[in-house]
PDB file of C-alpha atoms in Angstrom:
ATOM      1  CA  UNK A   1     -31.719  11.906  -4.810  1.00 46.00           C
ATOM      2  CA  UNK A   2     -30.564   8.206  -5.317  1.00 51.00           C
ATOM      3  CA  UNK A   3     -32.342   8.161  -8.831  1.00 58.00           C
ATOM      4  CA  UNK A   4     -29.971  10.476 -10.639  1.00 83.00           C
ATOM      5  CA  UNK A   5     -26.801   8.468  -9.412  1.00 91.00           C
ATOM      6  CA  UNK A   6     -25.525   5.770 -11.571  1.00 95.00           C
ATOM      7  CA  UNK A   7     -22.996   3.084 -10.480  1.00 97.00           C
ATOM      8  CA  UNK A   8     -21.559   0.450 -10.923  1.00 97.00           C
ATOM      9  CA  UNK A   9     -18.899  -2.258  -9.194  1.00 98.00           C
ATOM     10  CA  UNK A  10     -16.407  -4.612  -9.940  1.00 98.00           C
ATOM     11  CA  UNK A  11     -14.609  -7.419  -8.092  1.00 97.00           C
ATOM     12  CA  UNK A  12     -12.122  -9.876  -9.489  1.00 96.00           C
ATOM     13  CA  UNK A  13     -10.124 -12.811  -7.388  1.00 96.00           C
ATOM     14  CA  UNK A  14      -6.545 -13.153  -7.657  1.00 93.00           C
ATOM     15  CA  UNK A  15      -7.118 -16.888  -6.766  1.00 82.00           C
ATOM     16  CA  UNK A  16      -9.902 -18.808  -6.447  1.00 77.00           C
ATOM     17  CA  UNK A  17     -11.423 -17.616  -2.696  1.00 76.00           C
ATOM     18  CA  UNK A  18     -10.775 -13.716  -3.098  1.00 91.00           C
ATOM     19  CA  UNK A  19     -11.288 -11.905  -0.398  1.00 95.00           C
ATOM     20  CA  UNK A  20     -12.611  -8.375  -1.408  1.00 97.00           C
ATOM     21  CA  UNK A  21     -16.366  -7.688  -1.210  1.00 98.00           C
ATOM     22  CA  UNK A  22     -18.149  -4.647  -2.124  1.00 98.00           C
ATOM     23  CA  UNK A  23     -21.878  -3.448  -2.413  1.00 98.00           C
ATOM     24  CA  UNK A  24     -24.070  -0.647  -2.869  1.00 98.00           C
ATOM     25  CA  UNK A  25     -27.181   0.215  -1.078  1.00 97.00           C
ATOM     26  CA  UNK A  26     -30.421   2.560  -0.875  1.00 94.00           C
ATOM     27  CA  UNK A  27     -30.816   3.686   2.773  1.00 93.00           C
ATOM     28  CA  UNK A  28     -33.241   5.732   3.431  1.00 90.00           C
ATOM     29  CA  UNK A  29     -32.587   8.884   1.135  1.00 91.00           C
ATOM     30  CA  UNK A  30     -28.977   8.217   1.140  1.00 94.00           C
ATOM     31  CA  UNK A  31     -26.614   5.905  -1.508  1.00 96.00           C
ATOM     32  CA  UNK A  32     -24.670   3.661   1.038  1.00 97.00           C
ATOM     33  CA  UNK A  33     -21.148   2.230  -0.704  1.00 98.00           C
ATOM     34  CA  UNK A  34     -19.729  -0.515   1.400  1.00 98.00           C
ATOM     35  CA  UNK A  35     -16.001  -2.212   0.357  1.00 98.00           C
ATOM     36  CA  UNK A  36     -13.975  -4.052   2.216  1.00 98.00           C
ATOM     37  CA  UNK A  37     -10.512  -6.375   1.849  1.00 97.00           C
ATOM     38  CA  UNK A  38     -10.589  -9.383   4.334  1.00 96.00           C
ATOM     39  CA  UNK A  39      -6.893  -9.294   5.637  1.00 92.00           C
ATOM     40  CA  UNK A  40      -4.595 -12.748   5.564  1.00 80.00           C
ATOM     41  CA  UNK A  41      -5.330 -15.978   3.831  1.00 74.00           C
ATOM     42  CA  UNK A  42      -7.991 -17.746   5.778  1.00 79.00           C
ATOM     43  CA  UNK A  43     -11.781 -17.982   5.088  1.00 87.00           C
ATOM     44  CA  UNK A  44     -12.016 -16.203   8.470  1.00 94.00           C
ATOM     45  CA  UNK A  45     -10.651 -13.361   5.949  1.00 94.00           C
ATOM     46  CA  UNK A  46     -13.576 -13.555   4.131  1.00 95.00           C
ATOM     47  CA  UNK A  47     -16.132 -13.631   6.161  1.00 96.00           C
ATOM     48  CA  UNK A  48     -15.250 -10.150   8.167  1.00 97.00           C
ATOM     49  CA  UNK A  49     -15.218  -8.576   4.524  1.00 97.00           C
ATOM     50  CA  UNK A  50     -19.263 -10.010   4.054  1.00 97.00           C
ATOM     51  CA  UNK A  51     -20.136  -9.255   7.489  1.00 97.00           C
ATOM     52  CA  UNK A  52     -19.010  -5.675   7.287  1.00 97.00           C
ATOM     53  CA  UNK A  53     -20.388  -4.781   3.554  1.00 97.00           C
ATOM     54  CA  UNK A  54     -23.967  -6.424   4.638  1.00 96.00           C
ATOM     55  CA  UNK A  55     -24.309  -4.681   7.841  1.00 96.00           C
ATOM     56  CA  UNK A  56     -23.389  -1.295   5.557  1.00 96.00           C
ATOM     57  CA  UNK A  57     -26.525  -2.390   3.819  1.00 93.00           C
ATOM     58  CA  UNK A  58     -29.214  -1.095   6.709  1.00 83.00           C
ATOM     59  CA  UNK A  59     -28.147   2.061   9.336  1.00 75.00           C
ATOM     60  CA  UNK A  60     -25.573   3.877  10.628  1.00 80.00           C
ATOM     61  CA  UNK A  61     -22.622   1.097  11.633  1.00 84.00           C
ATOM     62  CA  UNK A  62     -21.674   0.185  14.555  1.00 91.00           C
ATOM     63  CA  UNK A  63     -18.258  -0.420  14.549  1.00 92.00           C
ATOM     64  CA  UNK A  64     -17.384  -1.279  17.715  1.00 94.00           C
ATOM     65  CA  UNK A  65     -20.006  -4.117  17.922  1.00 94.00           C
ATOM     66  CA  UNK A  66     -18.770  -4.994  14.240  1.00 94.00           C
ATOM     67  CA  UNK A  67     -14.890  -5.248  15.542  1.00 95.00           C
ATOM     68  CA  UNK A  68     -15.946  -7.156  18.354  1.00 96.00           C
ATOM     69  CA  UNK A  69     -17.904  -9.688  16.488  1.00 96.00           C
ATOM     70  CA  UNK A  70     -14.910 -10.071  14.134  1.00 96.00           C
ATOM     71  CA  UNK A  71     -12.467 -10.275  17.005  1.00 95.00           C
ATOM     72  CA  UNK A  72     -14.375 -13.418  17.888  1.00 95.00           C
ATOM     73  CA  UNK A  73     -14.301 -14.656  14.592  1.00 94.00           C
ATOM     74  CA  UNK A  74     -10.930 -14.307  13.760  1.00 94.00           C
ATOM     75  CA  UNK A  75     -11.108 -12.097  10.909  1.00 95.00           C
ATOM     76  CA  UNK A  76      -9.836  -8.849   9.768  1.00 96.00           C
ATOM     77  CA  UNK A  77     -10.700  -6.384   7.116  1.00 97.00           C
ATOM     78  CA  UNK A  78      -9.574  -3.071   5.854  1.00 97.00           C
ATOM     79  CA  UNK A  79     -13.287  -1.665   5.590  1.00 97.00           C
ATOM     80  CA  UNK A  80     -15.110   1.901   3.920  1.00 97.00           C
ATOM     81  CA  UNK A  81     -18.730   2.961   3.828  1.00 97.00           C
ATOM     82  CA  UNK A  82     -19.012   6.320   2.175  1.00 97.00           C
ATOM     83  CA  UNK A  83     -22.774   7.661   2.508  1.00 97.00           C
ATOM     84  CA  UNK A  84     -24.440  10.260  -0.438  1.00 96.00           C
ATOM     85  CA  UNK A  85     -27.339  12.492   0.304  1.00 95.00           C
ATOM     86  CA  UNK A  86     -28.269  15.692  -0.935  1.00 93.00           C
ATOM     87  CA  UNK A  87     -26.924  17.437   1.974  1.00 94.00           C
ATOM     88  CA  UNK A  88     -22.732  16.436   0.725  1.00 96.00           C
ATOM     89  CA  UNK A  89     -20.886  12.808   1.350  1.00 97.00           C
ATOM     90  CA  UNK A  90     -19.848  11.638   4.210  1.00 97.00           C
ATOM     91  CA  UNK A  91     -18.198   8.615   5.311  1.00 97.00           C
ATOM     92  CA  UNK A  92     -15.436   6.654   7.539  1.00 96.00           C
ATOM     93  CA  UNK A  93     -12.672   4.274   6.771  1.00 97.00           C
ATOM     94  CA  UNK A  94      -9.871   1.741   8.071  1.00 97.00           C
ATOM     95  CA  UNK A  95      -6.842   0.259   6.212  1.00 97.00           C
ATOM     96  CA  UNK A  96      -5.411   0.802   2.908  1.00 96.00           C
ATOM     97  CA  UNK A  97      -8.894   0.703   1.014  1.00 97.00           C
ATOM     98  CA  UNK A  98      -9.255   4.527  -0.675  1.00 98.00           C
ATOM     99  CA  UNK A  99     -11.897   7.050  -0.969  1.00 98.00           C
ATOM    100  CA  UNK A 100     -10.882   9.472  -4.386  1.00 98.00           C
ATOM    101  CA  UNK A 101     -13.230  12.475  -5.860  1.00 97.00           C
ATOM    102  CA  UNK A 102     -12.129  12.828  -9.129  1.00 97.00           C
ATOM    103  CA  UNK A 103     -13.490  16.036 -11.358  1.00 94.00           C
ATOM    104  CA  UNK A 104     -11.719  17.738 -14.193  1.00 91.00           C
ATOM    105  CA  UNK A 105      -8.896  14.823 -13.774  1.00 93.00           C
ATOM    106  CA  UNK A 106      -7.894  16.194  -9.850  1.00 96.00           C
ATOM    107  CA  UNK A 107      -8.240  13.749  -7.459  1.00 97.00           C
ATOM    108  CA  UNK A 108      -8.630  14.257  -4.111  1.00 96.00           C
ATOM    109  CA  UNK A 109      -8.187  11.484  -1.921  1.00 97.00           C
ATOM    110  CA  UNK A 110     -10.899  11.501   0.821  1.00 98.00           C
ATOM    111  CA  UNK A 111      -9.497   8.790   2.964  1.00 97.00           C
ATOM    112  CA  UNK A 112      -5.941  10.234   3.178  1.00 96.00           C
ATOM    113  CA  UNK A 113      -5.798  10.545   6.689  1.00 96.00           C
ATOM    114  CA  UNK A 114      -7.598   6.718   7.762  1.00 95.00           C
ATOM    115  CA  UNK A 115      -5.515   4.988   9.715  1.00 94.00           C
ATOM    116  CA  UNK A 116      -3.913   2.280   8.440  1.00 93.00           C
ATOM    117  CA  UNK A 117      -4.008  -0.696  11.026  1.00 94.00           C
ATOM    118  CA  UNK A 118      -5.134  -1.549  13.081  1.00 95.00           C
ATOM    119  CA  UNK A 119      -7.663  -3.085  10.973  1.00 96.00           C
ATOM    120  CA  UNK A 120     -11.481  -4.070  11.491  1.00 96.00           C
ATOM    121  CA  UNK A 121     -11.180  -7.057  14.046  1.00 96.00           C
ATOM    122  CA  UNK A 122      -8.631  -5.915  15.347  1.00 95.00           C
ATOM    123  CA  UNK A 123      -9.405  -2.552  17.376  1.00 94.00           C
ATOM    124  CA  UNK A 124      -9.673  -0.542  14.489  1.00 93.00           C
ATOM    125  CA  UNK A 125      -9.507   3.251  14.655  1.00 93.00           C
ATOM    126  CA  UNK A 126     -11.743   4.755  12.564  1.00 94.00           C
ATOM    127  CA  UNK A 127     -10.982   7.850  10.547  1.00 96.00           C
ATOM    128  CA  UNK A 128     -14.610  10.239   9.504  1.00 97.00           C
ATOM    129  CA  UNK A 129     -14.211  12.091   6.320  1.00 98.00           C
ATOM    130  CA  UNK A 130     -16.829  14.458   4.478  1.00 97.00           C
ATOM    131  CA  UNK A 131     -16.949  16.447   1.264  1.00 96.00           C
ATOM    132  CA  UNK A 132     -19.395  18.123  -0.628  1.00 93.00           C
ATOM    133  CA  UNK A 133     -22.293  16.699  -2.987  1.00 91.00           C
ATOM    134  CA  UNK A 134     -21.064  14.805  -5.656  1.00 91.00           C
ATOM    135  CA  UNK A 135     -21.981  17.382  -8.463  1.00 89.00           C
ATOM    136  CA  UNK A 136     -20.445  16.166 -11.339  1.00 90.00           C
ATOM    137  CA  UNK A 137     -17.708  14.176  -9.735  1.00 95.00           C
ATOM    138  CA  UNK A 138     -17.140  10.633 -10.069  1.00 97.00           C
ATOM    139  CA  UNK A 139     -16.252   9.058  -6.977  1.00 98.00           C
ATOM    140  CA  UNK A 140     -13.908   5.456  -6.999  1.00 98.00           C
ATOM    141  CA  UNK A 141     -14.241   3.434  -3.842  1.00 98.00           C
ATOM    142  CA  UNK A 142     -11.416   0.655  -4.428  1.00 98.00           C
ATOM    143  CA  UNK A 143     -10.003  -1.680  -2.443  1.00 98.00           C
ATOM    144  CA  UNK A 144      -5.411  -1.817  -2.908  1.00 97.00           C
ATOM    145  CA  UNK A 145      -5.639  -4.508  -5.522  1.00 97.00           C
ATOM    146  CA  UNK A 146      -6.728  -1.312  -8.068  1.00 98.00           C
ATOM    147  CA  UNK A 147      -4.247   1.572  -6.794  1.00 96.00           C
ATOM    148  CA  UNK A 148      -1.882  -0.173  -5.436  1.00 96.00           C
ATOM    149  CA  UNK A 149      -0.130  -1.803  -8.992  1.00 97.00           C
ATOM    150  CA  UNK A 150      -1.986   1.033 -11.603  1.00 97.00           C
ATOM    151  CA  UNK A 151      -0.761   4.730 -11.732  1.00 97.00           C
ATOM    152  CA  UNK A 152      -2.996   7.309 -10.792  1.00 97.00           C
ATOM    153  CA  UNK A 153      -3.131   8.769 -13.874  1.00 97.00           C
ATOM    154  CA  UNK A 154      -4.062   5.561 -15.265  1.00 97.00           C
ATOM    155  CA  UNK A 155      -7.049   5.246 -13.408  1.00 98.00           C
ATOM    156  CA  UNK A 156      -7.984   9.145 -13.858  1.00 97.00           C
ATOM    157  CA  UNK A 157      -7.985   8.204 -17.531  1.00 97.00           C
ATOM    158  CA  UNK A 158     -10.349   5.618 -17.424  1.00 96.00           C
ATOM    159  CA  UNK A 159     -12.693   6.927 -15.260  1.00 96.00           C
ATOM    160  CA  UNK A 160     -13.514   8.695 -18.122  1.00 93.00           C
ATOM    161  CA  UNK A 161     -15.496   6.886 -19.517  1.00 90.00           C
ATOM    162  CA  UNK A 162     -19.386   7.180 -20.303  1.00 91.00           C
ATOM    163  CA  UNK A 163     -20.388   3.611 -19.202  1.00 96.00           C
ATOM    164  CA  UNK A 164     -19.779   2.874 -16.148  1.00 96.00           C
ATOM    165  CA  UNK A 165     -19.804  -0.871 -16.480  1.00 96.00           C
ATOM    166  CA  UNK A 166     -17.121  -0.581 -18.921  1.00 97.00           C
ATOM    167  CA  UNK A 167     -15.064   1.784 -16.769  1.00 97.00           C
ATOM    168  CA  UNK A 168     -15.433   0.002 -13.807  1.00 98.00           C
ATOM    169  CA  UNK A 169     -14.542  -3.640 -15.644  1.00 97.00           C
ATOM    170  CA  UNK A 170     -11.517  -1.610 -17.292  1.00 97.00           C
ATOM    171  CA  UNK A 171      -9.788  -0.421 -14.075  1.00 98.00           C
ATOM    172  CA  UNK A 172      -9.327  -4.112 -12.836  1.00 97.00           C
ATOM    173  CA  UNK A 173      -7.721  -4.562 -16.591  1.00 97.00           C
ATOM    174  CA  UNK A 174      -5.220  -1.808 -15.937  1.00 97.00           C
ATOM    175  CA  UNK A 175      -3.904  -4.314 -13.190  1.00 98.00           C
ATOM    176  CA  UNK A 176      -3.912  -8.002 -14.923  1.00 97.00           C
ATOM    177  CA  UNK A 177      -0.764  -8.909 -15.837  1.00 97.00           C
ATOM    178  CA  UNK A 178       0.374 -10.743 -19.113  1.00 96.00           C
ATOM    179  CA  UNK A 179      -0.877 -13.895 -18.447  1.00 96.00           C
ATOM    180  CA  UNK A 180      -4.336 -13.158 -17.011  1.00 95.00           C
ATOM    181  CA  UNK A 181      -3.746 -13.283 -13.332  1.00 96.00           C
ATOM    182  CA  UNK A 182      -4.162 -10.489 -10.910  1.00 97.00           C
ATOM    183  CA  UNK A 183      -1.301  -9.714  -8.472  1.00 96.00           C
ATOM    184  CA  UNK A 184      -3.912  -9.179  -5.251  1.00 96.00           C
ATOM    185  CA  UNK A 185      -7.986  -9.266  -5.439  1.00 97.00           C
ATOM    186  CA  UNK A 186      -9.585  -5.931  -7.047  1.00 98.00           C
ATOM    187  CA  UNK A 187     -12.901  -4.709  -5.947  1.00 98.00           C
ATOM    188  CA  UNK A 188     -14.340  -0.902  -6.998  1.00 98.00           C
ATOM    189  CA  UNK A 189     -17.336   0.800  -7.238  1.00 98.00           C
ATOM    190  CA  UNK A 190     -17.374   4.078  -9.315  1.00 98.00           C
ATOM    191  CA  UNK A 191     -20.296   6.489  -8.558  1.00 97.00           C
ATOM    192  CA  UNK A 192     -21.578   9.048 -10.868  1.00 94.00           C
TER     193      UNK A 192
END
């Protein structure tokens, strides 16, 4: 199953300690994509963004244990871990961090219903979403530093493209500005 998906990710810092983190995994039979935007400006921020993506990286997640151990830390983090297997996708989500399908240029937003805060470390309420297999599709995990300041059909356009290194490192060019610098940190992972 995992061997016929290709992906690929992309993180930039709008400053020097950015605060989005993002991975991919092998689980079992299952392709495990973990993202996640550390909320405020602290390295407390951070840290909940690591701790969530690496704990992505091994079963199932526990996310109350997760938002208590980040409630003692100090740190929040919008969070998603969307799980591929032959049987369809499945996944769950918190914050503004989105979830899109995208196939024949219609996107459909997986994570339209999460809840928005209150975030991961601080009694987040998780919202479950499934969809079929992938077949096809190529599905964007990105953190509001993509879709928040590029225009959907912006990104539809350049997830178009064949190489997913390329696409992935041009959808955090759609949002530099002029003079190099990024308006909020970017992190996506494309999946095809």
């Amino acid at each position: 199953m995992s061997a016929d998906l290709q992906h690929a990710i992309a993180i930039s810092f709008a400053g020097r300690a950015g605060h989005d983190r993002a991975a991919v995994y092998e689980v079992g039979d299952e392709r495990v994509i973990a993202l996640a935007d550390g909320a405020g400006n602290s390295s407390a921020a951070s840290r909940a963004a690591e701790i969530f993506v690496a704990a992505c990286g091994h079963t199932d997640v526990d996310w109350d244990a997760l938002d208590e151990q980040l409630i003692r830390l100090g740190g929040q983090c919008t969070a998603v871990v969307v799980r591929i297997s032959k049987a369809g996708i499945r996944g769950a989500s918190v914050g503004d961090s989105v979830v899109w399908l995208v196939r024949d240029r219609e996107v459909v937003e997986l994570t339209e219903n999460q809840i928005r805060k209150p975030l991961l470390g601080d009694g987040a309420m998780l919202t479950m979403f499934t969809s079929d297999r992938l077949d096809g599709a190529t599905l964007l995990v990105a953190s509001d530093g993509l879709w928040r300041y590029a225009k959907r059909e912006a990104i539809v356009d350049a997830l178009g493209g064949d190489n997913l290194a390329t696409t992935a490192t041009s959808l955090v060019e759609l949002v530099r500005l002029p003079n190099g610098e990024l308006q909020d940190d970017v992190a996506v992972v494309i999946v095809r």
